[in-house]
PDB file of C-alpha atoms in Angstrom:
ATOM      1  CA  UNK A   1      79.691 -51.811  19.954  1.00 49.00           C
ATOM      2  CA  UNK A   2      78.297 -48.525  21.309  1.00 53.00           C
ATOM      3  CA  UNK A   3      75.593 -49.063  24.046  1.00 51.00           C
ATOM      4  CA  UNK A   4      72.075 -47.089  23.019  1.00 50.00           C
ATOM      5  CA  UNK A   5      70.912 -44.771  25.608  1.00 52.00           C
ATOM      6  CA  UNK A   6      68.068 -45.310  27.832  1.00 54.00           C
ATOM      7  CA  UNK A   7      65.441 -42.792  26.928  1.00 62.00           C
ATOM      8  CA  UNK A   8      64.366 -40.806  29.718  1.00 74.00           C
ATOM      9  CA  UNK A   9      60.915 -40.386  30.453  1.00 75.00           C
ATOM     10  CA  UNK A  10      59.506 -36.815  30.432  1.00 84.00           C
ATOM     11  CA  UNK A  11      57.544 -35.893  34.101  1.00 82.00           C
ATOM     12  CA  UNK A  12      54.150 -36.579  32.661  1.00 85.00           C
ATOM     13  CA  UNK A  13      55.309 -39.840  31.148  1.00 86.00           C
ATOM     14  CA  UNK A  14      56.385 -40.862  34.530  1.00 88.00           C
ATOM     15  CA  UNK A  15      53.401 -39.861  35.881  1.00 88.00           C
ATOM     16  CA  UNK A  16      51.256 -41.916  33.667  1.00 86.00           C
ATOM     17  CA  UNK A  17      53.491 -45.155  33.614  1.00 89.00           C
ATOM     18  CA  UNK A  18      52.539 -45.104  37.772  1.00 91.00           C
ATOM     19  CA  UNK A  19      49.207 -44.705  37.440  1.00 88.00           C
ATOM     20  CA  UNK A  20      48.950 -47.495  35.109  1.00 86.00           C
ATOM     21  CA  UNK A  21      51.116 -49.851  36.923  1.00 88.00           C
ATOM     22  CA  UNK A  22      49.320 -48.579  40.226  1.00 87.00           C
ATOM     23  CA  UNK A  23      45.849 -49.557  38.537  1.00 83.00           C
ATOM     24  CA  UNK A  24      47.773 -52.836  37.412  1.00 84.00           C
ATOM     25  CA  UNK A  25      48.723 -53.714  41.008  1.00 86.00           C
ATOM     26  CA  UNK A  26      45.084 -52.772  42.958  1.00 81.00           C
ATOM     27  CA  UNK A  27      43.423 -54.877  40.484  1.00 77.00           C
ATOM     28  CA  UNK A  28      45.451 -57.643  41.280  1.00 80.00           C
ATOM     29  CA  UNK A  29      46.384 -57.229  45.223  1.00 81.00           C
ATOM     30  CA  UNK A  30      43.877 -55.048  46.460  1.00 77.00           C
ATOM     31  CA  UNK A  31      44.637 -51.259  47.826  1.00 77.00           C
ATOM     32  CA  UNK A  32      45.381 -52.550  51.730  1.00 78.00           C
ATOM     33  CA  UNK A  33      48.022 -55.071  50.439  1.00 81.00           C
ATOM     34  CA  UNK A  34      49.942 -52.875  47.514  1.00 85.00           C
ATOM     35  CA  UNK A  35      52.604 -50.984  49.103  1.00 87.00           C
ATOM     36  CA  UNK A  36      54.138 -47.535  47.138  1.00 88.00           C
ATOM     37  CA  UNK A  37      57.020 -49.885  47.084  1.00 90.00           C
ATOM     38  CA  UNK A  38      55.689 -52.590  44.980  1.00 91.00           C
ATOM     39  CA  UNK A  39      54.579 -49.715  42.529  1.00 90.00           C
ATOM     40  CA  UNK A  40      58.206 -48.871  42.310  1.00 91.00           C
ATOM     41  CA  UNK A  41      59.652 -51.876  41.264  1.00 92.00           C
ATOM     42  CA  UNK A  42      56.915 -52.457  38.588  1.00 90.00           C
ATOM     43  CA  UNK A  43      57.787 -48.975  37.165  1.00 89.00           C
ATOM     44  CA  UNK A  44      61.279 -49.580  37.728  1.00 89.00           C
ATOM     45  CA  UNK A  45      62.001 -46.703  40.080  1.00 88.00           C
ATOM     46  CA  UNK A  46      62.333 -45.529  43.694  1.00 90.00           C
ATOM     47  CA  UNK A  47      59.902 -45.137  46.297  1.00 89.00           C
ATOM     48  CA  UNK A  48      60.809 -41.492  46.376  1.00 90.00           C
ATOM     49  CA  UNK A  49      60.001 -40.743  42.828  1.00 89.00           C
ATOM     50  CA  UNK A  50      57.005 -41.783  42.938  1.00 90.00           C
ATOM     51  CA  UNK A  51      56.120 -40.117  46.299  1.00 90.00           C
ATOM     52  CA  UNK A  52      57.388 -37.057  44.343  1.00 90.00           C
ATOM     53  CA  UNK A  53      54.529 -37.397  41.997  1.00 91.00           C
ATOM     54  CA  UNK A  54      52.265 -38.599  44.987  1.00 89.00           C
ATOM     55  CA  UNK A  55      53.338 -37.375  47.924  1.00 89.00           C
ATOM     56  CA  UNK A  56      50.143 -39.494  49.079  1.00 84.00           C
ATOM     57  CA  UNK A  57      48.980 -42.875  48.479  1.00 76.00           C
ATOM     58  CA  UNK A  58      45.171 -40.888  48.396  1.00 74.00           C
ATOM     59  CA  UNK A  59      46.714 -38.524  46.040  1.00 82.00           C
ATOM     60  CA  UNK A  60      47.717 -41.522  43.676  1.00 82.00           C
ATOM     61  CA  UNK A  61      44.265 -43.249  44.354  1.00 75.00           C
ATOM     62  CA  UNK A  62      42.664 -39.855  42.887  1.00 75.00           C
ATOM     63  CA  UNK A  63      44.585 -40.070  39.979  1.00 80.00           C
ATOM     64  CA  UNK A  64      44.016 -43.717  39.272  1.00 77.00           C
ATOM     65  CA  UNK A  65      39.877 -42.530  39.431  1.00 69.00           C
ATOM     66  CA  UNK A  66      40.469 -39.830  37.048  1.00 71.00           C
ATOM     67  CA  UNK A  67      42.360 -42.845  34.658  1.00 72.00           C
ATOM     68  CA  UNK A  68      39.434 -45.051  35.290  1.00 66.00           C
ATOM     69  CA  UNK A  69      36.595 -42.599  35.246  1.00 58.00           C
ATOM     70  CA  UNK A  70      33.719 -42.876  33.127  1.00 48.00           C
ATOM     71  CA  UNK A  71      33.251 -38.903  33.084  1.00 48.00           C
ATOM     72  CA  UNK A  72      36.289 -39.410  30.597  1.00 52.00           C
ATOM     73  CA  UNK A  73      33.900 -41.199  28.024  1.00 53.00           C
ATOM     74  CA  UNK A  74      31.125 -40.528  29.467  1.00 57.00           C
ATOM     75  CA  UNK A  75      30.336 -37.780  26.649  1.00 61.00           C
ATOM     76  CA  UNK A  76      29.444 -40.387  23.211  1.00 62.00           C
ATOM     77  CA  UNK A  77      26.712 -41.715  25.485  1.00 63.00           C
ATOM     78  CA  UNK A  78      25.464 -38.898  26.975  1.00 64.00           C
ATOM     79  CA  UNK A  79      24.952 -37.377  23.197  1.00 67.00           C
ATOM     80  CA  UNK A  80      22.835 -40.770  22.475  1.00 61.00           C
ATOM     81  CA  UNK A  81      20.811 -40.419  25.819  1.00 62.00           C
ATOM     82  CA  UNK A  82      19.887 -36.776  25.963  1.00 62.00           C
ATOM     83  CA  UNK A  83      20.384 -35.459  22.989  1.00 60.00           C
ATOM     84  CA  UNK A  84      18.175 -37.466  20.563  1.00 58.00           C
ATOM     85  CA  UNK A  85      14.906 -36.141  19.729  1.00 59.00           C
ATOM     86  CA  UNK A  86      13.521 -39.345  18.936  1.00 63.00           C
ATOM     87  CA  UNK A  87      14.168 -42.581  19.570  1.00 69.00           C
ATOM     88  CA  UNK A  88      12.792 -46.326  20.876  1.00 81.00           C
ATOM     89  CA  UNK A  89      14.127 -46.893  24.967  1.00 84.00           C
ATOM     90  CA  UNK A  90      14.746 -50.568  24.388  1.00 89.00           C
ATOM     91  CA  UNK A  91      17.387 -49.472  21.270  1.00 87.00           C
ATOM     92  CA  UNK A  92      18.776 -46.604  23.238  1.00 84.00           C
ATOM     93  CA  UNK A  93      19.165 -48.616  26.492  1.00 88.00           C
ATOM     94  CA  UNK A  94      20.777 -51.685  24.427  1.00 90.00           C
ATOM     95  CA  UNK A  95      23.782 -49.146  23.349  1.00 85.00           C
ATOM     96  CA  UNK A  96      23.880 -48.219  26.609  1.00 85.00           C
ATOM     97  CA  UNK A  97      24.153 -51.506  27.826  1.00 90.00           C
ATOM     98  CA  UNK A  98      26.719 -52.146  24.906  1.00 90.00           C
ATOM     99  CA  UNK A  99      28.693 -49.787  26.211  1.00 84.00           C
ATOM    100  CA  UNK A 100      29.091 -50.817  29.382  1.00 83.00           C
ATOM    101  CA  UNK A 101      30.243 -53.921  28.641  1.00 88.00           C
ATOM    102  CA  UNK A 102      32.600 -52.984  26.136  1.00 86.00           C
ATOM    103  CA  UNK A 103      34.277 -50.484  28.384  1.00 79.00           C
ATOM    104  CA  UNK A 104      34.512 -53.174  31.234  1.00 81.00           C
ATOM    105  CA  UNK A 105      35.559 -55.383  28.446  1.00 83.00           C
ATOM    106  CA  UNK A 106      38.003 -52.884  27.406  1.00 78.00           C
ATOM    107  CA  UNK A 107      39.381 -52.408  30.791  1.00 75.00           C
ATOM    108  CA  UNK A 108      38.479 -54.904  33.291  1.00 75.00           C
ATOM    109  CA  UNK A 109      40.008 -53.544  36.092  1.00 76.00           C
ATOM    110  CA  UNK A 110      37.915 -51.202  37.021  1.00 72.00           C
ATOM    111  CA  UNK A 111      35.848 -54.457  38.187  1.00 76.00           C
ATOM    112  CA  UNK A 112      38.141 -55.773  39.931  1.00 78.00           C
ATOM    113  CA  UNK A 113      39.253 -52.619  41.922  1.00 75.00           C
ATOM    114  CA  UNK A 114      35.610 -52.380  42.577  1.00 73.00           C
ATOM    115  CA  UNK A 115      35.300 -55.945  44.106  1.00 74.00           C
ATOM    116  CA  UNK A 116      38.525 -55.380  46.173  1.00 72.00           C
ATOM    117  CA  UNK A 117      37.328 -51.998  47.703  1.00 69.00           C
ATOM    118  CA  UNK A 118      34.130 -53.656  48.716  1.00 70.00           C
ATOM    119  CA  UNK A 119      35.643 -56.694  50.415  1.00 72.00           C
ATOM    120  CA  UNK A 120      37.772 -54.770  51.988  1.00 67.00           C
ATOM    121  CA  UNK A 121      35.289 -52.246  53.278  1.00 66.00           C
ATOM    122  CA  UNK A 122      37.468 -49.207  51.671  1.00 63.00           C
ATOM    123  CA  UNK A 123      35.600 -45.643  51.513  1.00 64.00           C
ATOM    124  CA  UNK A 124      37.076 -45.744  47.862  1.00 61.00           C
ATOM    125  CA  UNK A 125      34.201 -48.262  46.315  1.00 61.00           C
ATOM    126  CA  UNK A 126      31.268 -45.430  47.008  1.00 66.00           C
ATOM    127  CA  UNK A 127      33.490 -42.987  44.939  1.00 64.00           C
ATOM    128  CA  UNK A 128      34.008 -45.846  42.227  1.00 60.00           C
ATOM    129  CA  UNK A 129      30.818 -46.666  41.956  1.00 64.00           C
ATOM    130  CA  UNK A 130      29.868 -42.688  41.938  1.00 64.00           C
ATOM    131  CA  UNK A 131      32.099 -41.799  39.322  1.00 61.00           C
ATOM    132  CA  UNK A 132      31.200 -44.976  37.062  1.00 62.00           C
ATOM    133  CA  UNK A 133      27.279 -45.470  38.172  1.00 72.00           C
ATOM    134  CA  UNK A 134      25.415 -42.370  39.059  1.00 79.00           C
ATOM    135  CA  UNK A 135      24.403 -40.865  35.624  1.00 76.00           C
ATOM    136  CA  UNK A 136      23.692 -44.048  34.483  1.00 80.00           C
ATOM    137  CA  UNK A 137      20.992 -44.897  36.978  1.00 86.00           C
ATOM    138  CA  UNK A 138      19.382 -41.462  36.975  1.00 86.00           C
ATOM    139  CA  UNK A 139      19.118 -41.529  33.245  1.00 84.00           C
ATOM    140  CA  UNK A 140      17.660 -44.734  33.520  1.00 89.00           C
ATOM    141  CA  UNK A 141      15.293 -43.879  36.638  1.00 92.00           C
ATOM    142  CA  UNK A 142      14.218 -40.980  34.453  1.00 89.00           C
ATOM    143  CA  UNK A 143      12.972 -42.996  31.457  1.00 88.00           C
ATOM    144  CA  UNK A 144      11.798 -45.781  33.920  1.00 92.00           C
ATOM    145  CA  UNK A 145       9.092 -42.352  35.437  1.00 94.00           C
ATOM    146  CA  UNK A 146       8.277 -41.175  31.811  1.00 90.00           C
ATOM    147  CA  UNK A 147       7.042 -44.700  31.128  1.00 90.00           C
ATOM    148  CA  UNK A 148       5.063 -44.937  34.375  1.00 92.00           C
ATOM    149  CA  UNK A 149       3.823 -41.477  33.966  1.00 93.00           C
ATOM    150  CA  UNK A 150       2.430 -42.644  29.991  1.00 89.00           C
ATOM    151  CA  UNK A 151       0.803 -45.996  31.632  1.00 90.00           C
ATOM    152  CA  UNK A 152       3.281 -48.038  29.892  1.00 90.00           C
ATOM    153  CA  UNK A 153       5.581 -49.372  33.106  1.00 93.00           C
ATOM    154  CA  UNK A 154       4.346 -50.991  36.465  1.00 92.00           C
ATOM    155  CA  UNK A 155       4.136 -48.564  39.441  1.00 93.00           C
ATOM    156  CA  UNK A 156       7.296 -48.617  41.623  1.00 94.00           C
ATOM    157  CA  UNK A 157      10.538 -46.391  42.898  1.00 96.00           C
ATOM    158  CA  UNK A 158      11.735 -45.442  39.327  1.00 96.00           C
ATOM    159  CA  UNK A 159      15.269 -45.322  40.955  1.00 94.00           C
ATOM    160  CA  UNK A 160      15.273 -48.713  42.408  1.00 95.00           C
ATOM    161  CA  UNK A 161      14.311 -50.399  39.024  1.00 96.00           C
ATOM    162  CA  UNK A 162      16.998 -47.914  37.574  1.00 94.00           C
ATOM    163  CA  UNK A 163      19.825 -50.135  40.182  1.00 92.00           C
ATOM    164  CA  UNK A 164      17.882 -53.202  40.001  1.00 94.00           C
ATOM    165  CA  UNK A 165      19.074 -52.456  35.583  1.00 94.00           C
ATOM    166  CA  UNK A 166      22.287 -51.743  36.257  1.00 89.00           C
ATOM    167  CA  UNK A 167      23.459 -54.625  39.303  1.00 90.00           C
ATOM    168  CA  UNK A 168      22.322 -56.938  36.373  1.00 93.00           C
ATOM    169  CA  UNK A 169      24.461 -55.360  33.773  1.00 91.00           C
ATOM    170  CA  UNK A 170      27.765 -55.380  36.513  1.00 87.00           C
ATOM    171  CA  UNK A 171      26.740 -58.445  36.807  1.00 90.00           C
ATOM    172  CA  UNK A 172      26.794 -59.709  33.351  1.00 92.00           C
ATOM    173  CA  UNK A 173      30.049 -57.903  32.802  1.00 89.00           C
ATOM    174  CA  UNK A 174      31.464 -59.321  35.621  1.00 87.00           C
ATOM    175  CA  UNK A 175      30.864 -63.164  34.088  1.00 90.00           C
ATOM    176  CA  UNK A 176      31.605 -61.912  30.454  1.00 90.00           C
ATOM    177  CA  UNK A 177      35.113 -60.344  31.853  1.00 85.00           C
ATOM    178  CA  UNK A 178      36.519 -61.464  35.345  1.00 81.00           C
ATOM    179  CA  UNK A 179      35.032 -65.308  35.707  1.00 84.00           C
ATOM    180  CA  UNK A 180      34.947 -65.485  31.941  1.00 83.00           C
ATOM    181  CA  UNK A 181      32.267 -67.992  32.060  1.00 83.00           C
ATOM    182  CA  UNK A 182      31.744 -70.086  29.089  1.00 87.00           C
ATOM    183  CA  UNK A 183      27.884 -69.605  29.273  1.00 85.00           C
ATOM    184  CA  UNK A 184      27.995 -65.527  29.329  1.00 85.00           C
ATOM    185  CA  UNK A 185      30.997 -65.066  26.628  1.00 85.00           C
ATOM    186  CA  UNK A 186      29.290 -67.102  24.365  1.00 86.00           C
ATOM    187  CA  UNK A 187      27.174 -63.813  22.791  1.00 88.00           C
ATOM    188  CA  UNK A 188      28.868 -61.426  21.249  1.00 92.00           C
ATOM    189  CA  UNK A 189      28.402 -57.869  23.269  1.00 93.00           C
ATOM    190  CA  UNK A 190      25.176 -56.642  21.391  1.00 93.00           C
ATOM    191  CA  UNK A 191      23.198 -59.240  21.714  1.00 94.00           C
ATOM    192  CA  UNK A 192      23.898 -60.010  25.382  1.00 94.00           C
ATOM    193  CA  UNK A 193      23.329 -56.481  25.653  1.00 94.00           C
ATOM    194  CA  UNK A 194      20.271 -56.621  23.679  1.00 95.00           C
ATOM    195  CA  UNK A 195      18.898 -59.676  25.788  1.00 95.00           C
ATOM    196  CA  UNK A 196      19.517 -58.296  29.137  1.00 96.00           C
ATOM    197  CA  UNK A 197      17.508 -54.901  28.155  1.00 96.00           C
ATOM    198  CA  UNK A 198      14.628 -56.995  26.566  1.00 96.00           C
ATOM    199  CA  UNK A 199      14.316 -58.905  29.963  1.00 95.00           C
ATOM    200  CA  UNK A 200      14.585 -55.709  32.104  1.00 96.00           C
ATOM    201  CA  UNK A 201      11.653 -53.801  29.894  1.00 95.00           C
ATOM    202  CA  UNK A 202       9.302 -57.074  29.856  1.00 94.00           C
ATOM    203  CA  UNK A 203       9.490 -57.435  33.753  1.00 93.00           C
ATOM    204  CA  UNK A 204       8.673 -53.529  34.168  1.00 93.00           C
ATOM    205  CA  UNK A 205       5.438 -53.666  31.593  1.00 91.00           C
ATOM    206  CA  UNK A 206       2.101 -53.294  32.837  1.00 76.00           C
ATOM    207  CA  UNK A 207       0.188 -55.890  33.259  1.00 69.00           C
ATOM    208  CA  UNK A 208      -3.457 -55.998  31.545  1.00 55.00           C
ATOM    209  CA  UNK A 209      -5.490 -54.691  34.978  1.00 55.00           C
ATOM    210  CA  UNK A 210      -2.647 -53.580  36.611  1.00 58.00           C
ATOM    211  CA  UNK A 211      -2.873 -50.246  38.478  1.00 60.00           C
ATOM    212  CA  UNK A 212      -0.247 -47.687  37.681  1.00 51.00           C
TER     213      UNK A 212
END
């Protein structure tokens, strides 16, 4: 009985299968205690290889953003938030919100690389939160000034209502997909996104004799 050969992985192949166990490994360990040599062994190879790919551990970190960035699928909700030329804010932000959750859903480790950076007081959780947050909030902040500007939302820093939004949608998606919480993965995703945006917009109405 003949023996099948082992199909060798192309460069790029390589390349990708330590990224991903790389993001497996911070997600679970945390970047201080993951050594280049425990991302070996999960892909199965030598520490040189991979240093040959990464001659840093930064450089691999870099990569692992660019696996994990929103800017990646960024783009289907950017058409939905700029590009409509009409639409109601508390349907628009409920996709948004929907999306969120279903990309943290999707791939929860993001989360939990974003927990472990801030615990462990890395520089890496201000690019995370960059790369996954920024747009977000200032399209948010954005809508949040129109709405003051027409008399429809309470006076206040458009941009800290905008963070105030999204630490409650982190939030929820961290109970929906690291604790798993009986209680927050009861609702499917568009409804607890739809809830959470409904909440937001109520607290930021104007109040009858209310100054703007």
């Amino acid at each position: 009985m003949t023996k099948k050969k082992r199909q060798r992985l192309t460069a790029e192949d390589r390349r990708k299968l330590i990224v991903r166990k790389a993001i497996d490994l911070f997600a679970q360990q945390g970047f201080r205690a993951t050594r280049v040599k425990d991302i070996a062994e999960k892909v199965g190879t030598s520490d040189a290889l991979v240093f040959q790919h990464f001659p840093t551990k930064r450089e691999l970190y870099d990569a692992l953003l660019e696996q994990l960035c929103a800017r990646k699928h960024f783009t289907e909700v950017e058409q939905l938030l700029y590009y409509a030329p009409e639409y109601d804010l508390e349907d628009v932000l409920t996709k948004l919100s929907a999306w969120v959750l279903e990309q943290t859903e999707a791939e929860p480790a993001w989360l939990r690389l974003i927990l472990y950076a801030s615990l462990e007081r890395d520089e890496a959780v201000e690019e995370l939160t960059e790369e996954h947050f920024a747009r977000i909030i200032e399209y948010v902040a954005y809508e949040i000034a129109e709405g003051q500007a027409a008399g429809r939302f309470r006076a206040g820093d458009p941009k800290t209502y905008a963070r105030s939004f999204f630490a409650g949608l982190l939030g929820l998606s961290l109970m929906r997909t690291v604790v798993r919480d009986a209680d927050y993965v009861r609702d499917e995703t568009q409804r607890a996104a739809a809830t959470h945006v409904a909440l937001f917009l109520r607290g930021l109405e104007q109040q009858a004799g209310e100054k703007s």
